[in-house]
Structures are given as C-alpha cells and as structure tokens.
Amino acid sequence: MQPAPRFPITTERLLMRPLQPDDLDTLAEIYQHPLVSHWIGPHTREDVQREITQQIGYQSTYGWSFWAVEDRASGRLIGDCGLQPFDHRGPDPELGYDLHPTAWGRGLATEAAHEVVRQAFGPLDLGHIVAVVKPEHRASQRVLEKAGLRPNGMREAYGELMLLYEADRD
Ligand SMILES: CC(C)(COP(=O)(O)OP(=O)(O)OC[C@H]1O[C@@H](n2cnc3c(N)ncnc32)[C@H](O)[C@@H]1OP(=O)(O)O)[C@@H](O)C(=O)NCCC(=O)NCCS
C-alpha cells in the first residue's frame, strides 16, 4: 500500500486536507487575486477547476498533492500547500504554496511548508524534494529556506529559468 499521511493534518494554526471540487470558488478567488497572479500567472475559473481535478488525481496516484490549507481559528480556506510532480512532469515531488494575501506576513506559508516537508520525509517516505521560484521572489525564497530547503543553481521550469531549491531526507 502506498504511504500516506493521516488527514486532516494539523499544525499550531493550520489544518491541511486533500483538495475537493467544492474548493473551487475560494481557490479561484485566491488564484485570481492580483497580488497572487502577479507571481503565479493568470488563471481562469476553468484553469483552477482543472488544477483541482489534477491535484485530486495526484493524491490518488501518489498519496501527495497540493492540499487545502485552512486557518484553524476561523475554519476559512486560505490557500494550498503541498507537493506536485516537478513542472507537472516529475519525477521529483515539488513543494509549492499559494495563500490569500490577507493571510500573508504571519509565518503561515512557512508553517504549512514546514509541515509538508515533515510529511514528505516522514509518513510519505520520500527521499528528495525540490522547489522552483522566480529569482526576484524573495518572500517565497525565505519560505523555502525556513522550511529547510537549500538553493542549488537554476532550472528551467514552467517555461522560464527559475532558482532551484532541494531537500533530502538525510
Ligand atoms: C510566497 C507566500 C506564500 C508567502 O506567504 P507568507 O505567509 O507571507 O510567508 P511567511 O510569513 O511564512 O514568510 C515570508 C518571509 O518572506 C519575507 N518577505 C516578505 N516579503 C518580502 C520581500 N518583498 N522581500 C524579502 N522578503 C520578504 C518575510 O519577512 C518572511 O521572512 P522572515 O520570517 O525571515 O521575516 C505568499 O506571498 C503567496 O502566497 N504568494 C502568492 C503565491 C506564490 O507566490 N506562491 C509561490 C510561488 S514560488
């Protein structure tokens, strides 16, 4: 049987669980916020719907995917964080996250990313994970550094040259 975390995953302030089709309205609002699309590119509602379907597929194939991130205090869906096949090609699992701007600046992306790394090298039994980030995206680079990933040069991904970050279980 494929290794899998026990859902829901909880941290001090967050709850994480697999994405589901009825997350569409909130996730589309997050992906379409100008401060978010500035970094992840434009998304139509249909794009977001396709991504949710894709993530649900990754979850059943691999036992990991981008998970919904809820604020435990309010129960509100504030974004996603998790692993997907690198550049949707693999084979490495790639860490990523997207939070609503109202949730930024409180260490929540770091808290979520740190927990995904813990799940990756614990219950999911992965040996190696990667992440890619635009060279000018300092906030995201800080999140990766604080979650324990280290920079390792550049890598072409999503049609552009990105900074590559990596972490190993050992
Ligand atoms: C990147 C993102 C997830 C960060 O979320 P967050 O919850 O604010 O992140 P955290 O609070 O955990 O940490 C952010 C860190 O970046 C730092 N930071 C924030 N803005 C910064 C900037 N403009 N320049 C340099 N550092 C910055 C913060 O000070 C903090 O570091 P610190 O703890 O050392 O002070 C959020 O901005 C986001 O969802 N962006 C849109 C989607 C996205 O970019 N996804 C990642 C694509 S690679």
mmCIF file of C-alpha atoms and ligand atoms in Angstrom:
data_model
loop_
_atom_site.group_PDB
_atom_site.id
_atom_site.type_symbol
_atom_site.label_atom_id
_atom_site.label_comp_id
_atom_site.label_asym_id
_atom_site.label_seq_id
_atom_site.Cartn_x
_atom_site.Cartn_y
_atom_site.Cartn_z
ATOM 1 C CA MET A 1 0.000 0.000 0.000
ATOM 2 C CA GLN A 2 1.246 3.498 -0.839
ATOM 3 C CA PRO A 3 2.438 5.556 2.177
ATOM 4 C CA ALA A 4 0.013 8.348 3.075
ATOM 5 C CA PRO A 5 -0.403 10.984 5.765
ATOM 6 C CA ARG A 6 -3.295 10.802 8.170
ATOM 7 C CA PHE A 7 -5.789 13.551 7.260
ATOM 8 C CA PRO A 8 -6.566 16.111 8.408
ATOM 9 C CA ILE A 9 -3.019 17.209 9.163
ATOM 10 C CA THR A 10 -2.942 19.878 11.868
ATOM 11 C CA THR A 11 -0.265 22.338 12.930
ATOM 12 C CA GLU A 12 -0.487 25.034 15.583
ATOM 13 C CA ARG A 13 -2.586 27.367 13.403
ATOM 14 C CA LEU A 14 -3.441 25.362 10.277
ATOM 15 C CA LEU A 15 -5.386 22.352 9.065
ATOM 16 C CA MET A 16 -4.437 20.629 5.802
ATOM 17 C CA ARG A 17 -6.526 18.149 3.846
ATOM 18 C CA PRO A 18 -6.831 16.987 0.199
ATOM 19 C CA LEU A 19 -8.437 19.491 -2.167
ATOM 20 C CA GLN A 20 -12.027 18.805 -3.181
ATOM 21 C CA PRO A 21 -14.225 20.062 -6.057
ATOM 22 C CA ASP A 22 -16.186 22.488 -3.853
ATOM 23 C CA ASP A 23 -12.978 24.393 -3.002
ATOM 24 C CA LEU A 24 -13.303 25.954 -6.475
ATOM 25 C CA ASP A 25 -14.938 29.289 -5.532
ATOM 26 C CA THR A 26 -12.438 30.123 -2.805
ATOM 27 C CA LEU A 27 -9.382 28.822 -4.644
ATOM 28 C CA ALA A 28 -10.351 30.766 -7.787
ATOM 29 C CA GLU A 29 -10.690 33.916 -5.660
ATOM 30 C CA ILE A 30 -7.177 33.300 -4.275
ATOM 31 C CA TYR A 31 -5.506 32.452 -7.614
ATOM 32 C CA GLN A 32 -7.210 35.415 -9.307
ATOM 33 C CA HIS A 33 -6.204 37.970 -6.649
ATOM 34 C CA PRO A 34 -3.833 40.396 -8.433
ATOM 35 C CA LEU A 35 -1.129 40.027 -5.753
ATOM 36 C CA VAL A 36 -1.181 36.243 -6.236
ATOM 37 C CA SER A 37 -1.498 36.146 -10.049
ATOM 38 C CA HIS A 38 1.452 38.534 -10.157
ATOM 39 C CA TRP A 39 3.559 35.526 -9.068
ATOM 40 C CA ILE A 40 1.700 32.512 -10.449
ATOM 41 C CA GLY A 41 0.291 33.946 -13.672
ATOM 42 C CA PRO A 42 -3.316 34.485 -14.760
ATOM 43 C CA HIS A 43 -5.886 31.748 -14.050
ATOM 44 C CA THR A 44 -9.424 31.491 -15.399
ATOM 45 C CA ARG A 45 -12.020 29.731 -13.257
ATOM 46 C CA GLU A 46 -11.728 26.783 -15.680
ATOM 47 C CA ASP A 47 -7.929 26.695 -15.127
ATOM 48 C CA VAL A 48 -8.468 26.486 -11.367
ATOM 49 C CA GLN A 49 -11.106 23.776 -11.819
ATOM 50 C CA ARG A 50 -8.635 21.788 -13.984
ATOM 51 C CA GLU A 51 -5.899 22.213 -11.364
ATOM 52 C CA ILE A 52 -8.158 20.949 -8.582
ATOM 53 C CA THR A 53 -9.022 17.879 -10.697
ATOM 54 C CA GLN A 54 -5.327 17.363 -11.430
ATOM 55 C CA GLN A 55 -4.410 17.605 -7.726
ATOM 56 C CA ILE A 56 -7.147 15.125 -6.779
ATOM 57 C CA GLY A 57 -5.592 12.784 -9.375
ATOM 58 C CA TYR A 58 -2.086 13.241 -7.930
ATOM 59 C CA GLN A 59 -3.430 12.483 -4.457
ATOM 60 C CA SER A 60 -4.880 9.156 -5.558
ATOM 61 C CA THR A 61 -1.837 8.233 -7.687
ATOM 62 C CA TYR A 62 0.997 9.272 -5.361
ATOM 63 C CA GLY A 63 -0.538 9.871 -1.915
ATOM 64 C CA TRP A 64 0.604 13.520 -2.133
ATOM 65 C CA SER A 65 -0.655 16.634 -3.905
ATOM 66 C CA PHE A 66 -1.298 20.303 -3.162
ATOM 67 C CA TRP A 67 -3.513 20.219 -0.075
ATOM 68 C CA ALA A 68 -6.129 22.726 1.053
ATOM 69 C CA VAL A 69 -4.838 24.965 3.869
ATOM 70 C CA GLU A 70 -7.434 26.150 6.391
ATOM 71 C CA ASP A 71 -6.988 28.667 9.202
ATOM 72 C CA ARG A 72 -7.961 26.629 12.275
ATOM 73 C CA ALA A 73 -9.167 29.711 14.180
ATOM 74 C CA SER A 74 -11.751 30.703 11.541
ATOM 75 C CA GLY A 75 -12.185 27.440 9.596
ATOM 76 C CA ARG A 76 -11.574 29.503 6.453
ATOM 77 C CA LEU A 77 -9.809 28.053 3.392
ATOM 78 C CA ILE A 78 -6.821 30.386 2.971
ATOM 79 C CA GLY A 79 -4.852 28.613 0.243
ATOM 80 C CA ASP A 80 -2.978 25.499 -0.707
ATOM 81 C CA CYS A 81 0.376 23.940 0.043
ATOM 82 C CA GLY A 82 1.828 20.580 -0.857
ATOM 83 C CA LEU A 83 3.679 18.537 -3.444
ATOM 84 C CA GLN A 84 3.100 18.006 -7.141
ATOM 85 C CA PRO A 85 5.286 16.308 -9.787
ATOM 86 C CA PHE A 86 8.044 18.782 -10.734
ATOM 87 C CA ASP A 87 6.747 21.062 -13.532
ATOM 88 C CA HIS A 88 3.825 18.579 -13.827
ATOM 89 C CA ARG A 89 6.409 16.219 -15.393
ATOM 90 C CA GLY A 90 8.198 14.774 -12.350
ATOM 91 C CA PRO A 91 9.789 12.634 -11.318
ATOM 92 C CA ASP A 92 10.729 14.710 -8.247
ATOM 93 C CA PRO A 93 7.957 15.910 -5.910
ATOM 94 C CA GLU A 94 7.910 19.721 -5.981
ATOM 95 C CA LEU A 95 6.900 21.803 -2.958
ATOM 96 C CA GLY A 96 4.581 24.748 -3.639
ATOM 97 C CA TYR A 97 2.080 27.046 -1.901
ATOM 98 C CA ASP A 98 -0.381 29.849 -2.567
ATOM 99 C CA LEU A 99 -2.049 31.835 0.208
ATOM 100 C CA HIS A 100 -4.668 34.593 0.126
ATOM 101 C CA PRO A 101 -2.934 37.966 0.651
ATOM 102 C CA THR A 102 -4.977 38.590 3.817
ATOM 103 C CA ALA A 103 -3.055 35.645 5.329
ATOM 104 C CA TRP A 104 0.427 36.839 4.316
ATOM 105 C CA GLY A 105 3.091 38.082 6.697
ATOM 106 C CA ARG A 106 2.202 35.888 9.698
ATOM 107 C CA GLY A 107 4.517 32.960 9.023
ATOM 108 C CA LEU A 108 1.640 30.780 7.800
ATOM 109 C CA ALA A 109 3.270 29.766 4.484
ATOM 110 C CA THR A 110 6.363 28.745 6.432
ATOM 111 C CA GLU A 111 4.235 26.781 8.921
ATOM 112 C CA ALA A 112 2.449 24.958 6.067
ATOM 113 C CA ALA A 113 5.622 24.334 4.021
ATOM 114 C CA HIS A 114 7.479 23.068 7.072
ATOM 115 C CA GLU A 115 4.694 20.582 7.779
ATOM 116 C CA VAL A 116 4.668 19.368 4.144
ATOM 117 C CA VAL A 117 8.434 18.750 4.401
ATOM 118 C CA ARG A 118 7.855 16.831 7.651
ATOM 119 C CA GLN A 119 5.148 14.725 5.962
ATOM 120 C CA ALA A 120 7.363 14.164 2.899
ATOM 121 C CA PHE A 121 10.261 12.706 4.869
ATOM 122 C CA GLY A 122 8.044 11.059 7.497
ATOM 123 C CA PRO A 123 4.726 9.400 6.591
ATOM 124 C CA LEU A 124 5.221 9.777 2.812
ATOM 125 C CA ASP A 125 8.705 8.224 2.988
ATOM 126 C CA LEU A 126 10.139 10.392 0.170
ATOM 127 C CA GLY A 127 13.912 10.745 -0.221
ATOM 128 C CA HIS A 128 14.195 14.040 -2.099
ATOM 129 C CA ILE A 129 12.007 17.066 -2.826
ATOM 130 C CA VAL A 130 12.557 20.166 -4.955
ATOM 131 C CA ALA A 131 11.043 23.621 -5.381
ATOM 132 C CA VAL A 132 11.453 26.333 -8.005
ATOM 133 C CA VAL A 133 10.996 30.052 -7.546
ATOM 134 C CA LYS A 134 11.486 33.172 -9.620
ATOM 135 C CA PRO A 135 14.833 34.891 -8.836
ATOM 136 C CA GLU A 136 13.011 38.103 -7.823
ATOM 137 C CA HIS A 137 10.514 36.355 -5.471
ATOM 138 C CA ARG A 138 12.346 36.917 -2.182
ATOM 139 C CA ALA A 139 9.377 36.141 0.106
ATOM 140 C CA SER A 140 8.969 32.675 -1.393
ATOM 141 C CA GLN A 141 12.721 32.045 -1.223
ATOM 142 C CA ARG A 142 12.599 32.894 2.504
ATOM 143 C CA VAL A 143 9.738 30.435 2.990
ATOM 144 C CA LEU A 144 11.770 27.675 1.301
ATOM 145 C CA GLU A 145 14.889 28.471 3.332
ATOM 146 C CA LYS A 146 12.914 28.498 6.589
ATOM 147 C CA ALA A 147 11.286 25.166 5.619
ATOM 148 C CA GLY A 148 14.760 23.632 5.311
ATOM 149 C CA LEU A 149 15.402 23.645 1.553
ATOM 150 C CA ARG A 150 18.732 24.833 0.126
ATOM 151 C CA PRO A 151 19.410 26.623 -3.172
ATOM 152 C CA ASN A 152 21.129 24.595 -5.874
ATOM 153 C CA GLY A 153 21.503 26.626 -9.063
ATOM 154 C CA MET A 154 18.968 27.283 -11.781
ATOM 155 C CA ARG A 155 16.462 25.020 -13.525
ATOM 156 C CA GLU A 156 14.093 25.528 -16.456
ATOM 157 C CA ALA A 157 10.513 25.052 -15.253
ATOM 158 C CA TYR A 158 7.095 26.368 -16.251
ATOM 159 C CA GLY A 159 8.692 27.848 -19.379
ATOM 160 C CA GLU A 160 11.239 30.034 -17.592
ATOM 161 C CA LEU A 161 14.562 29.892 -15.789
ATOM 162 C CA MET A 162 13.973 29.552 -12.043
ATOM 163 C CA LEU A 163 16.034 29.164 -8.879
ATOM 164 C CA LEU A 164 16.076 25.501 -7.814
ATOM 165 C CA TYR A 165 15.779 24.520 -4.147
ATOM 166 C CA GLU A 166 16.199 20.993 -2.784
ATOM 167 C CA ALA A 167 15.989 18.952 0.391
ATOM 168 C CA ASP A 168 16.907 15.353 1.180
ATOM 169 C CA ARG A 169 15.635 13.119 3.957
ATOM 170 C CA ASP A 170 19.110 12.636 5.408
HETATM 171 C C1 LIG B 1 5.011 33.494 -1.006
HETATM 172 C C2 LIG B 1 3.881 33.441 0.032
HETATM 173 C C3 LIG B 1 3.367 32.013 0.108
HETATM 174 C C4 LIG B 1 4.451 33.872 1.386
HETATM 175 O O1 LIG B 1 3.428 33.732 2.373
HETATM 176 P P1 LIG B 1 3.569 34.276 3.881
HETATM 177 O O2 LIG B 1 2.593 33.538 4.716
HETATM 178 O O3 LIG B 1 3.533 35.763 3.873
HETATM 179 O O4 LIG B 1 5.053 33.801 4.222
HETATM 180 P P2 LIG B 1 5.746 33.790 5.673
HETATM 181 O O5 LIG B 1 5.112 34.847 6.514
HETATM 182 O O6 LIG B 1 5.765 32.392 6.171
HETATM 183 O O7 LIG B 1 7.262 34.172 5.322
HETATM 184 C C5 LIG B 1 7.568 35.182 4.385
HETATM 185 C C6 LIG B 1 9.029 35.585 4.552
HETATM 186 O O8 LIG B 1 9.380 36.402 3.445
HETATM 187 C C7 LIG B 1 9.763 37.682 3.935
HETATM 188 N N1 LIG B 1 9.312 38.647 2.937
HETATM 189 C C8 LIG B 1 8.053 39.032 2.676
HETATM 190 N N2 LIG B 1 8.065 39.921 1.670
HETATM 191 C C9 LIG B 1 9.346 40.060 1.292
HETATM 192 C C10 LIG B 1 10.009 40.836 0.293
HETATM 193 N N3 LIG B 1 9.318 41.628 -0.532
HETATM 194 N N4 LIG B 1 11.355 40.744 0.198
HETATM 195 C C11 LIG B 1 12.074 39.945 1.019
HETATM 196 N N5 LIG B 1 11.492 39.176 1.974
HETATM 197 C C12 LIG B 1 10.153 39.249 2.101
HETATM 198 C C13 LIG B 1 9.095 37.826 5.270
HETATM 199 O O9 LIG B 1 9.747 38.786 6.059
HETATM 200 C C14 LIG B 1 9.264 36.413 5.802
HETATM 201 O O10 LIG B 1 10.596 36.138 6.193
HETATM 202 P P3 LIG B 1 11.084 36.294 7.740
HETATM 203 O O11 LIG B 1 10.266 35.329 8.550
HETATM 204 O O12 LIG B 1 12.525 35.945 7.672
HETATM 205 O O13 LIG B 1 10.815 37.711 8.141
HETATM 206 C C15 LIG B 1 2.722 34.358 -0.336
HETATM 207 O O14 LIG B 1 3.258 35.625 -0.573
HETATM 208 C C16 LIG B 1 1.926 33.906 -1.554
HETATM 209 O O15 LIG B 1 1.021 33.079 -1.451
HETATM 210 N N6 LIG B 1 2.231 34.450 -2.746
HETATM 211 C C17 LIG B 1 1.472 34.184 -3.958
HETATM 212 C C18 LIG B 1 1.696 32.805 -4.483
HETATM 213 C C19 LIG B 1 3.163 32.495 -4.610
HETATM 214 O O16 LIG B 1 3.983 33.358 -4.855
HETATM 215 N N7 LIG B 1 3.499 31.209 -4.450
HETATM 216 C C20 LIG B 1 4.875 30.758 -4.518
HETATM 217 C C21 LIG B 1 5.336 30.660 -5.910
HETATM 218 S S1 LIG B 1 7.065 30.178 -5.940
#
